[in-house]
Coordinates of C-alpha atoms in Angstrom, one line a residue:
X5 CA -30.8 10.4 -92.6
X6 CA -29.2 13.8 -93.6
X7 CA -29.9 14.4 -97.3
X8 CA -32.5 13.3 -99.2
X9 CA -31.4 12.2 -102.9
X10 CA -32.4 15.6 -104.7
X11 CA -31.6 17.7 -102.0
X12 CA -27.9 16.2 -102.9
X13 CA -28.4 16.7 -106.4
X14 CA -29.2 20.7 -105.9
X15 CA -25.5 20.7 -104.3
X16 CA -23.9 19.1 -107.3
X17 CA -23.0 15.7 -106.2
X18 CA -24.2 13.4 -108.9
X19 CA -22.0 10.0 -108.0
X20 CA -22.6 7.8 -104.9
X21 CA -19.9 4.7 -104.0
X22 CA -19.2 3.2 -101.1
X23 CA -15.2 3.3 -99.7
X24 CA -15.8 -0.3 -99.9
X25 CA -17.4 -1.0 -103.1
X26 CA -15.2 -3.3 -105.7
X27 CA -14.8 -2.0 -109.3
X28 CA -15.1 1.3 -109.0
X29 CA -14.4 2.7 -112.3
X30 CA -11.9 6.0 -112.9
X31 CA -13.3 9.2 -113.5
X32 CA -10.4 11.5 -113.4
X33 CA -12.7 14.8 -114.2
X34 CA -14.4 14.0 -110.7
X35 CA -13.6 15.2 -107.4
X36 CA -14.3 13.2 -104.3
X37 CA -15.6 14.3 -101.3
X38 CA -15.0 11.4 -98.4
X39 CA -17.4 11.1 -95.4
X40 CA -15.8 8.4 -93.3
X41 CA -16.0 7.2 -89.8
X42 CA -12.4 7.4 -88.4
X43 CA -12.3 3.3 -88.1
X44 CA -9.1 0.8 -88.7
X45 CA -10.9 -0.5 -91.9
X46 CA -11.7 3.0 -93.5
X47 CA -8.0 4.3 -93.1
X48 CA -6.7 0.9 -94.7
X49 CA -9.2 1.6 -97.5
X50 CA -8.2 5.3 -97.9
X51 CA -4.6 4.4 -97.9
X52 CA -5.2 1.9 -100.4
X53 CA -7.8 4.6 -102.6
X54 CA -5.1 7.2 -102.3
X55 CA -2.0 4.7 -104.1
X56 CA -4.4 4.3 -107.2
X57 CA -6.9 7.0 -106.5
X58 CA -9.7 7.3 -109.3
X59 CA -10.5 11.1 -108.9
X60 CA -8.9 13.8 -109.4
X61 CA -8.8 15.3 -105.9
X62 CA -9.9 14.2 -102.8
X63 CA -11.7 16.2 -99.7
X64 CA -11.4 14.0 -96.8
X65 CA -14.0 14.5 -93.3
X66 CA -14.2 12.2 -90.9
X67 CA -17.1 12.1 -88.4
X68 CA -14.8 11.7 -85.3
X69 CA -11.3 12.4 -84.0
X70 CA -8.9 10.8 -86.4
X71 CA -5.1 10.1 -84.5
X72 CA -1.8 11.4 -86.0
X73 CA -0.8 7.9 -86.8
X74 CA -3.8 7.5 -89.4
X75 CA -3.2 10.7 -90.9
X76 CA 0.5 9.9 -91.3
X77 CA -0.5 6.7 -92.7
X78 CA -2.5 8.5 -95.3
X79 CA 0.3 11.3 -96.2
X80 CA 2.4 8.5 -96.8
X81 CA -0.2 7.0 -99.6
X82 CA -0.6 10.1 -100.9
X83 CA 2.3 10.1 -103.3
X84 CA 0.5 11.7 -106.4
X85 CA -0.7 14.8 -104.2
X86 CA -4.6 14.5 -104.8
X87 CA -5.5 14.6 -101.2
X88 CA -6.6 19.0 -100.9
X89 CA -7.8 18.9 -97.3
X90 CA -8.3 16.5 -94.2
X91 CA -10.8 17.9 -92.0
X92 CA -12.7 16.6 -88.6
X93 CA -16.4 16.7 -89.3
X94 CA -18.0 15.7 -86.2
X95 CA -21.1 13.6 -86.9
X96 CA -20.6 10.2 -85.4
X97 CA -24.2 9.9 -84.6
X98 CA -27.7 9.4 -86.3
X99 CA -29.6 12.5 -85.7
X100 CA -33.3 11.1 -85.8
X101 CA -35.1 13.7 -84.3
X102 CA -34.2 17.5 -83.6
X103 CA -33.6 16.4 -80.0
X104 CA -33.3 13.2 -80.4
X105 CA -30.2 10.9 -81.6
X106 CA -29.2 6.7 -81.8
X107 CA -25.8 4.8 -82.1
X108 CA -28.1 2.0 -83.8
X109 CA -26.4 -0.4 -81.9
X110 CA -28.5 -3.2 -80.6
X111 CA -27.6 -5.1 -78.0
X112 CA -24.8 -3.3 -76.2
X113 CA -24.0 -5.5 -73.2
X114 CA -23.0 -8.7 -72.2
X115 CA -25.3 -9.9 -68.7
X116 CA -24.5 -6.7 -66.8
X117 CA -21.4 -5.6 -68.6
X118 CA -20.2 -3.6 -71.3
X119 CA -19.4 -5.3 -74.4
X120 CA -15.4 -3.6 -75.0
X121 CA -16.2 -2.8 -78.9
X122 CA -19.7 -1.1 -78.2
X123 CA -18.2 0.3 -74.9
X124 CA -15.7 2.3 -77.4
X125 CA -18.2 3.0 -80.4
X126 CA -20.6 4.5 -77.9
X127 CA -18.1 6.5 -76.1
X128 CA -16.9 8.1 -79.7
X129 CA -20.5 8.7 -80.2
X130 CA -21.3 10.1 -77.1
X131 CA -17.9 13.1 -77.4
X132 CA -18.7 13.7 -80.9
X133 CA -22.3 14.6 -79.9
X134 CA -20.2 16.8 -77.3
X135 CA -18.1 18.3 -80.2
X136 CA -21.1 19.2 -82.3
X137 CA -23.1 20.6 -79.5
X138 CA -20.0 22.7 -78.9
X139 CA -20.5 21.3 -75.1
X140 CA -18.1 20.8 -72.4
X141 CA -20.4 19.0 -69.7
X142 CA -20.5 17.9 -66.4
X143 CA -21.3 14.2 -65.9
X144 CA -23.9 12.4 -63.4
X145 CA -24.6 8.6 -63.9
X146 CA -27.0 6.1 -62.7
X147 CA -24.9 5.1 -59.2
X148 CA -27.2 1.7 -59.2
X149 CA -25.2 0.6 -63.1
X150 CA -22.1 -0.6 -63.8
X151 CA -22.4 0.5 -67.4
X152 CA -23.2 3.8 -67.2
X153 CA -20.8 4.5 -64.6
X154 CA -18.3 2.8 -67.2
X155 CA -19.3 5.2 -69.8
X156 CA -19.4 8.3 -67.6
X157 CA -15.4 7.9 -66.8
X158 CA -14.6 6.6 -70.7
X159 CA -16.1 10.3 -72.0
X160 CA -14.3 12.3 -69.5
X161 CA -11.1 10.2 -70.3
X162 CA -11.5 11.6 -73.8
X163 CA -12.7 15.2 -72.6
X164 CA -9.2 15.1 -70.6
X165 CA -7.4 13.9 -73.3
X166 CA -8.7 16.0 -76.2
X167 CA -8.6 19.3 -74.1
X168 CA -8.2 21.6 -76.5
X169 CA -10.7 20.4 -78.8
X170 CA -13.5 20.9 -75.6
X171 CA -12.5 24.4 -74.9
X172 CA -16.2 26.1 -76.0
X173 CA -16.7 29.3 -74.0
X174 CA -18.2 28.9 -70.9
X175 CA -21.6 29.6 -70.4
X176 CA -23.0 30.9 -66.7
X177 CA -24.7 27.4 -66.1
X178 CA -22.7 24.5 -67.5
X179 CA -24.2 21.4 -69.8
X180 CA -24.9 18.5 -68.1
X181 CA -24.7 14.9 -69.5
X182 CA -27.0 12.4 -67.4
X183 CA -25.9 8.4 -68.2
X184 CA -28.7 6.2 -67.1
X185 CA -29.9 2.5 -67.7
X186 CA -32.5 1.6 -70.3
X187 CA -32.5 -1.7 -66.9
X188 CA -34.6 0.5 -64.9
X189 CA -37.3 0.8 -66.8
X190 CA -37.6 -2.1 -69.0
X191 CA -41.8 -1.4 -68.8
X192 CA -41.8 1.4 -71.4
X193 CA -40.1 -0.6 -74.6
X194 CA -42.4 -3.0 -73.9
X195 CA -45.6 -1.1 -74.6
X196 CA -48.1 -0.4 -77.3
X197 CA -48.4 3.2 -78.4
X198 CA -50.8 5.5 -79.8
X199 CA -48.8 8.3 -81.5
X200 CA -47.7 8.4 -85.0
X201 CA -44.0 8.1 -84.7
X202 CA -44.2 5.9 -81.7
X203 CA -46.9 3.5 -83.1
X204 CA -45.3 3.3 -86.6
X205 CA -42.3 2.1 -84.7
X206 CA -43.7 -0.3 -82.9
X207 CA -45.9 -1.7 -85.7
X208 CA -43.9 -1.5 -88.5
X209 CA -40.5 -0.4 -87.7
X210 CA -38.4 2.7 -88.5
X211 CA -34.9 2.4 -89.7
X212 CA -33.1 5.2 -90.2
X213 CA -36.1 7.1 -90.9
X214 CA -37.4 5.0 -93.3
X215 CA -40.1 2.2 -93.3
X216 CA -40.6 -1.3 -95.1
X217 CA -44.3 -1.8 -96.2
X218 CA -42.9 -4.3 -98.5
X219 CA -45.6 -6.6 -96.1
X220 CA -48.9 -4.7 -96.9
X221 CA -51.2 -6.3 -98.9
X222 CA -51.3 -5.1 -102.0
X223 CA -48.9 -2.7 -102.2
X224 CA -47.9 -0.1 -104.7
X225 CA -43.9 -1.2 -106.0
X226 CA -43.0 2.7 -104.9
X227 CA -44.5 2.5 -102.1
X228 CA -42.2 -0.6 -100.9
X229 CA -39.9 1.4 -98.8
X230 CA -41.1 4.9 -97.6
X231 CA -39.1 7.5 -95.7
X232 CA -41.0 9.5 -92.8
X233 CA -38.6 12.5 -92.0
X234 CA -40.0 15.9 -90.3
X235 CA -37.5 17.8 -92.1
X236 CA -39.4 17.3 -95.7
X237 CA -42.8 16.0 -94.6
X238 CA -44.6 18.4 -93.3
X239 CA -47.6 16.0 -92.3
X240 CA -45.4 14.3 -90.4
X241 CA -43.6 17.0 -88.7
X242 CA -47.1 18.5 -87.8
X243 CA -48.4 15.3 -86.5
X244 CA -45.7 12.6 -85.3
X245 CA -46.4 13.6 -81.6
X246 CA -50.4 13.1 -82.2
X247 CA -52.8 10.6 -81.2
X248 CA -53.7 8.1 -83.7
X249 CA -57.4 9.4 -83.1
X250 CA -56.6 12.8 -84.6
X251 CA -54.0 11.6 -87.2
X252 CA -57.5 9.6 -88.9
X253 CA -59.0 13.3 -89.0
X254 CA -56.2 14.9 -90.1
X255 CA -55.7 12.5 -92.7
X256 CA -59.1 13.4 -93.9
X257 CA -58.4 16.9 -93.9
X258 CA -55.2 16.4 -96.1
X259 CA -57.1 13.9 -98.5
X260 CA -59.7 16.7 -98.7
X261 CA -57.0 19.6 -99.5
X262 CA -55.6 17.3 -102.2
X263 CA -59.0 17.0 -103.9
X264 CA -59.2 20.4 -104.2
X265 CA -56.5 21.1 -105.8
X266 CA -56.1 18.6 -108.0
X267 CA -55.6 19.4 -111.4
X268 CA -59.0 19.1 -113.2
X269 CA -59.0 16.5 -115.5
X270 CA -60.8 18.7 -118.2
X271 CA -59.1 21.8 -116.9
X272 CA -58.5 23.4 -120.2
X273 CA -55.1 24.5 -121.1
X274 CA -55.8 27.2 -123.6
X275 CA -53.4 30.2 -123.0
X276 CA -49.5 30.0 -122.2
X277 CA -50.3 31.1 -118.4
X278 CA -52.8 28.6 -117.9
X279 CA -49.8 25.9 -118.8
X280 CA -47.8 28.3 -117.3
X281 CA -49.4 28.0 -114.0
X282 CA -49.6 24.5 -114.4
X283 CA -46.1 23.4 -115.1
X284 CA -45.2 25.7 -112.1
X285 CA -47.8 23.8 -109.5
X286 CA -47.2 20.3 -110.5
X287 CA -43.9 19.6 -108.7
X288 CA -45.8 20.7 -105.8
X289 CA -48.8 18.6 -106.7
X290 CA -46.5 16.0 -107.6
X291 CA -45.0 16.3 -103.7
X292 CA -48.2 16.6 -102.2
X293 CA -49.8 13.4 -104.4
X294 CA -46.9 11.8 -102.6
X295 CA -47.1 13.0 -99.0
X296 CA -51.0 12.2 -99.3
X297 CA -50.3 8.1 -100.8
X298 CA -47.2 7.5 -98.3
X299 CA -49.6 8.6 -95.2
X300 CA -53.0 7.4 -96.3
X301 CA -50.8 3.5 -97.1
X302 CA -49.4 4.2 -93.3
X303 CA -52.3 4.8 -91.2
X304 CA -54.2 2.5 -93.1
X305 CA -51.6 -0.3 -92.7
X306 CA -51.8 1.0 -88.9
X307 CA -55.5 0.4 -88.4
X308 CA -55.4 -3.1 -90.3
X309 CA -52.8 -4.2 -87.6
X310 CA -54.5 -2.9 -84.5
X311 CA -58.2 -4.4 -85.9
X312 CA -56.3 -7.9 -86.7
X313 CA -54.1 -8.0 -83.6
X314 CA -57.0 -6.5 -81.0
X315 CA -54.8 -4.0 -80.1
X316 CA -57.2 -1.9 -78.5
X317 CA -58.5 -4.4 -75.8
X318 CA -54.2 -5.5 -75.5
X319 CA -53.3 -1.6 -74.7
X320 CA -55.9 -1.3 -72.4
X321 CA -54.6 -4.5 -69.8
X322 CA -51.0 -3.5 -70.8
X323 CA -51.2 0.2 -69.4
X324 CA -53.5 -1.5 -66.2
X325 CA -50.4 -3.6 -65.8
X326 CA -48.2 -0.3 -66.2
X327 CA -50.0 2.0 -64.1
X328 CA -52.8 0.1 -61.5
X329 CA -52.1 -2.2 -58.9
X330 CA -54.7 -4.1 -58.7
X331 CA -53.1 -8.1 -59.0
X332 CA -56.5 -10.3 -58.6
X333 CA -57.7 -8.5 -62.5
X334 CA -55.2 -7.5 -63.8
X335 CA -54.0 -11.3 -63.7
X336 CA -57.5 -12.0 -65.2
X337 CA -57.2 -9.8 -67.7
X338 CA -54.2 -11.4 -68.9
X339 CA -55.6 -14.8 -68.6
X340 CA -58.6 -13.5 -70.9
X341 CA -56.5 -12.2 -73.5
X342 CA -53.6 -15.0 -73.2
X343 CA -57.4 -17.3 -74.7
X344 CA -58.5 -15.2 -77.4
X345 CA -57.4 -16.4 -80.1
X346 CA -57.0 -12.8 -81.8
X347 CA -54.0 -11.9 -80.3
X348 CA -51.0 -12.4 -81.6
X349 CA -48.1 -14.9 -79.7
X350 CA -45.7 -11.4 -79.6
X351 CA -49.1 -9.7 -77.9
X352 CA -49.7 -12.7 -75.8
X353 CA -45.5 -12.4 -74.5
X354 CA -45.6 -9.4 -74.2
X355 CA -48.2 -9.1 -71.3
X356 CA -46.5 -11.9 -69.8
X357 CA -43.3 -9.9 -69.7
X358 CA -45.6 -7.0 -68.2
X359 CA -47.1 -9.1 -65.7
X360 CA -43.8 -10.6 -64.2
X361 CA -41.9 -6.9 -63.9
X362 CA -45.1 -5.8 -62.4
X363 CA -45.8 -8.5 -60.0
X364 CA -42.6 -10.3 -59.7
X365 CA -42.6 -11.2 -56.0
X366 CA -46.4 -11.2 -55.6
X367 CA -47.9 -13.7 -52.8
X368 CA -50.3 -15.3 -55.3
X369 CA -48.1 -14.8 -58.7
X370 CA -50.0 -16.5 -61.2
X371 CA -46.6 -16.0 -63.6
X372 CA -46.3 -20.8 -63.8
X373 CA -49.7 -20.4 -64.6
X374 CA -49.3 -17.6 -67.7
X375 CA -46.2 -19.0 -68.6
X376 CA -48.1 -22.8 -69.7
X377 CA -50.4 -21.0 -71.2
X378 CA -48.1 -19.4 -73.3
X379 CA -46.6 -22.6 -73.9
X380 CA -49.8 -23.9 -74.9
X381 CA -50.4 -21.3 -77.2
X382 CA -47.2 -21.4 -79.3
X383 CA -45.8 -25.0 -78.2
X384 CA -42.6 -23.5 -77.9
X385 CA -40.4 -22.8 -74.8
X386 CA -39.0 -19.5 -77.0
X387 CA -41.2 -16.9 -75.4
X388 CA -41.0 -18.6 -71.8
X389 CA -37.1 -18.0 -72.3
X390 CA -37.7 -14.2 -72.8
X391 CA -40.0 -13.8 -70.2
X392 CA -37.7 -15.0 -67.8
X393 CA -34.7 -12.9 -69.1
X394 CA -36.6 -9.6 -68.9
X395 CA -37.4 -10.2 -65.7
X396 CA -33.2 -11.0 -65.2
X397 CA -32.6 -7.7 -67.1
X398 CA -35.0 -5.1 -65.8
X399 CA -36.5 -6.9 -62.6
X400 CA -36.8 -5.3 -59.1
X401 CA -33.0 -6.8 -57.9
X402 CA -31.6 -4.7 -60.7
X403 CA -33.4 -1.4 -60.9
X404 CA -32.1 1.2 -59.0
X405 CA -35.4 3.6 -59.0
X406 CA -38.5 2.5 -57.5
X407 CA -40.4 1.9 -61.2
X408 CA -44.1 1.5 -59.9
X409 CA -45.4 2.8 -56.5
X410 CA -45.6 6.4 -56.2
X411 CA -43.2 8.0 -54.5
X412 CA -44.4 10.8 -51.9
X413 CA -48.4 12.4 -51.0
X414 CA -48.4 14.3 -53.4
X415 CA -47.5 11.7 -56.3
X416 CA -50.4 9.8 -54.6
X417 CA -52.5 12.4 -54.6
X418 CA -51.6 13.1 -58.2
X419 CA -52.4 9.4 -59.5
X420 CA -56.1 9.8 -57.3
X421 CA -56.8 13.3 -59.2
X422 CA -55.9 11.5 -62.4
X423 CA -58.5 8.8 -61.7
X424 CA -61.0 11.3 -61.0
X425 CA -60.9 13.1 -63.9
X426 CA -61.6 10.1 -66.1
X427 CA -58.3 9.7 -67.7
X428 CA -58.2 11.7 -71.7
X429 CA -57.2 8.1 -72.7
X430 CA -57.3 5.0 -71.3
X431 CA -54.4 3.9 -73.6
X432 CA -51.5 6.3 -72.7
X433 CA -52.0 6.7 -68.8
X434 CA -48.3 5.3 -68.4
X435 CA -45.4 7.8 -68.3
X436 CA -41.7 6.7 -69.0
X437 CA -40.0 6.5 -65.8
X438 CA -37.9 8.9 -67.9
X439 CA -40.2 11.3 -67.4
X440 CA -39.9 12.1 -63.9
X441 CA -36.2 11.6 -63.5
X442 CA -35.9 14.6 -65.7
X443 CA -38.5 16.6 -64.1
X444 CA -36.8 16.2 -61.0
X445 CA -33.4 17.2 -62.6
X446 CA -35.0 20.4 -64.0
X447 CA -36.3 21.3 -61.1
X448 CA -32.8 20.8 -59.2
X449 CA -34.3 17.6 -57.0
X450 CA -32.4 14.7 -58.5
X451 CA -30.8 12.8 -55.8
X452 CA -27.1 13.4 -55.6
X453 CA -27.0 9.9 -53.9
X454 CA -28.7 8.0 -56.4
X455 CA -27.7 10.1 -59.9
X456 CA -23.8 10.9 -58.3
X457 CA -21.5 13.5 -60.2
X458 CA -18.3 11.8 -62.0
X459 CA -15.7 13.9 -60.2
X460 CA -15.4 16.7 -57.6
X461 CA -17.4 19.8 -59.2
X462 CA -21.7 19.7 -59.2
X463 CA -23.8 21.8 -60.3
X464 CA -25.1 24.6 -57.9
X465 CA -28.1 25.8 -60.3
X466 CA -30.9 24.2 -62.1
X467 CA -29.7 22.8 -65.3
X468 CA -30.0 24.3 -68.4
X469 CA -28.7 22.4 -71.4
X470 CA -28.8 18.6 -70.3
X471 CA -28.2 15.7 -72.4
X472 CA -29.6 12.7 -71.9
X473 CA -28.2 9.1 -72.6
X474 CA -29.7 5.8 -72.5
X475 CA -27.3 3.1 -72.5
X476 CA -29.4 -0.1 -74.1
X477 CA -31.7 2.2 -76.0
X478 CA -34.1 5.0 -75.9
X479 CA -38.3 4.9 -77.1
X480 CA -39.9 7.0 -79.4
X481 CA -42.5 7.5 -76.2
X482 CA -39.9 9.1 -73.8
X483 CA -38.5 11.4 -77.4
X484 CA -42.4 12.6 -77.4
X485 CA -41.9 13.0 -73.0
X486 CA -38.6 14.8 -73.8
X487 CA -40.3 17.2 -76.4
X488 CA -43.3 17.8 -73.8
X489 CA -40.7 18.7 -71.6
X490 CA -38.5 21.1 -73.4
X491 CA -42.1 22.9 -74.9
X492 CA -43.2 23.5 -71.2
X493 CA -39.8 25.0 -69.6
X494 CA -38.7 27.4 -71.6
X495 CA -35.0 28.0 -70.8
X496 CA -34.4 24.3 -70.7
X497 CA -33.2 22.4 -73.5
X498 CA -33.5 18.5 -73.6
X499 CA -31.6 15.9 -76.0
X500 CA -31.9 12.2 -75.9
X501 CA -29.8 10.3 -76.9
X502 CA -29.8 5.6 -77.0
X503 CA -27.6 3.2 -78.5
X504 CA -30.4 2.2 -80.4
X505 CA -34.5 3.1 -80.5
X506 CA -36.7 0.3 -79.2
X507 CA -39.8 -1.2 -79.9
X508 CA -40.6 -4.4 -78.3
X509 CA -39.2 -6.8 -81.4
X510 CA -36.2 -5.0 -80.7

């Protein structure tokens, strides 16, 4: 996620092996430089690298604080001297984004507790995130879960403990961490979206910033496995926050620029600056011919899906389930759809989900009725399984916010303003619940009673620098909130942060 390949290259590093990887072979005329996580398994490894080591000197980092024992451990390997430095390099997280960040840890929690292991792993995340941020925080957590409440004591445990290493200079208003529940709003992973990053996500899947179109039909062998990264795509970086309507155009337009300046086919190479020129603009040809196949295969593989699966006419019933309240057709809606025979059995759940978070404890539930038909569609009692544990996970005994009715007037008043206007787009009227927790927190409203400080001290001003953590996974739609956010309060600065990033497979 850090480096691409070349950019490696440029820094003369020309071997790759894993800790792990059997048969290494010697090259005594190389010298190592170790990346490690500071885990049982890769100490036992070093200390067995370091007996017989294979290079000639070794630079050891490690993303996270490593104990005295370990290091011990390791001088006491190191009988032959190679070892030149042991350094903590704190990184114990995938940066995906710039504000954005994952643990890529699915599944976190057992029922409504932590799972111990991913309880430690996402605590060491969470204080090297501190470390490289240079941030000594206040905490607030969501009072309504266990887990994050959990998590918010496990951190400062380590802040307490490793003191010295937290002593940044104070600034006038401190950081704050925020801990809260992906539970409370289990609506927004379960959605459709209509921005690049988001809708590549939840379409195809992004790992570690890269993407498997090993699926497409008829795809190009290099264009298996394609990596999407604003740091070297400049497409992408312009347009990952766009709306799939405008990405088509600006595909266009970069299709068009290509053309242009192609290479002529019979472009005659006659003096030594015409080839010259040449040799000098093909790399970046050569880039561009890329960025243009790799996004042309992507939105097109985009479009197929949304024609095939009638994702349109889905989006539209899944954001009046989101944001309306009107039962009687929004229960027809789903009843219409649940018959066509275009959409897809994940489509088909997935509205079901949406329609019993939405109208769990409705008078005239039609959720028995939804659920055969879903049964009758698939012949399986799979999906009716799900659809019953969402419900268990982000249901309304659970959440701690109010998820759907509009708080106050003026949130009324907003919604009616927003009908009158004719909404810019049907498909992304729904906001993260995300959205307005951190709005409120900016603005210095968040309820002390409901969002509760871990210790004595709060925070007497508004909030500057303010982390943000989801404990069972963020969304690439509340990244795109959080980047609306930090553009339109200057002053403010906004990271997320998940043990994983969620699309509804996930």
């Amino acid at each position: 996620v850090v480096y691409t390949q070349s950019e490696i290259l440029q820094r003369e590093v020309y071997l790759f092996e894993r800790l792990d990887s059997p048969n290494r072979e010697p090259m005594k005329h190389l010298k190592a430089i170790c990346f490690l996580r500071p885990t049982k398994e890769n100490v036992e490894l070093l200390v067995q690298e370091l007996r017989r080591p294979k290079y000639s000197v070794y630079f050891i980092y490690f993303s996270n604080v490593i104990s005295k024992s370990d290091v011990k451990a390791l001088a006491e390997a190191d009988e032959q001297e190679v070892v030149a430095e042991v350094q903590e390099f704190y990184g114990d997280y995938i940066a995906v984004n710039p504000h954005v960040f994952s643990l890529n840890l699915l599944g976190c929690c057992r029922g409504r507790s932590w799972d111990p292991a991913q309880l430690s792993r996402t605590t060491q995340g969470l204080t090297a995130l501190l470390l490289s941020l240079k941030k000594c925080p206040m905490i607030r957590y969501q009072l309504s879960s266990e887990p994050a409440k959990r998590l918010a004591e496990c951190v400062k445990q380590v802040i307490t403990k490793e003191y010295e290493l937290f002593d940044f200079r104070r600034t006038e208003v401190p950081p704050l961490l925020l801990i809260l529940d992906r539970s409370d709003d289990a609506i927004t992973p379960l959605l459709n979206q209509w921005t690049y990053q988001a809708m590549v996500h939840e379409l195809l899947g992004i790992n570690n910033n890269r993407i498997d179109l090993s699926r497409v039909p008829g795809i190009s062998k290099d264009l298996r496995e394609v990596v999407l990264s604003a740091e070297n795509d400049e497409f992408y970086a312009n347009n990952m926050y766009l709306n799939f309507a405008e990405i088509g155009t600006n595909i266009k337009n970069l299709m068009e620029d290509f053309q242009r300046r192609k290479p002529k086919e019979q472009q005659k190479l006659e003096s030594i600056a015409d080839m010259k020129a040449f040799v000098e603009n093909y790399p970046q040809f050569k880039k561009m011919s890329g960025t243009v196949s790799k996004h042309v295969t992507v939105v097109g593989e985009l479009s197929r899906l949304v024609a095939e699966r009638n994702l349109l006419e889905v989006s539209e019933v899944e954001q009046e389930l989101a944001c309306q309240s009107d039962h009687s057709s929004a229960l027809q809606s789903v009843r219409r759809l649940l018959q066509s025979p275009r959409v897809s059995e994940l489509d088909a759940a997935r509205l079901v989900m949406l329609y019993a978070l939405r109208y769990e404890r409705h008078g005239s539930s039609g959720l028995p009725a939804l659920l055969e038909e879903l049964r009758g569609r698939g012949g399986t009692d799979r999906y009716r399984k799900l659809v019953s544990a969402v419900v268990e996970y982000g249901g309304k005994r659970v959440r701690g916010s109010d998820l759907f009715s509009p708080k106050d007037a003026v949130a009324i008043t907003k919604q009616f303003l927003k009908g009158l206007k004719g909404i810019e787009n049907v498909y992304t009227q729904h906001q993260p619940l995300l959205q307005e927790t951190l709005d409120q927190l900016i603005k210095g409203k968040l309820k002390d009673s409901q969002y509760p400080y871990l210790g004595p001290n709060t925070l007497r001003d508004r909030p500057q620098d303010i982390i943000v953590f989801l404990i069972g996974g963020a969304t690439y739609e509340e990244a795109l909130a959080v980047f609306n956010l930090n553009r339109s309060n200057p002053g403010v600065r906004i990271v997320l942060g998940g043990t994983t990033i969620h699309n509804t497979r996930r």
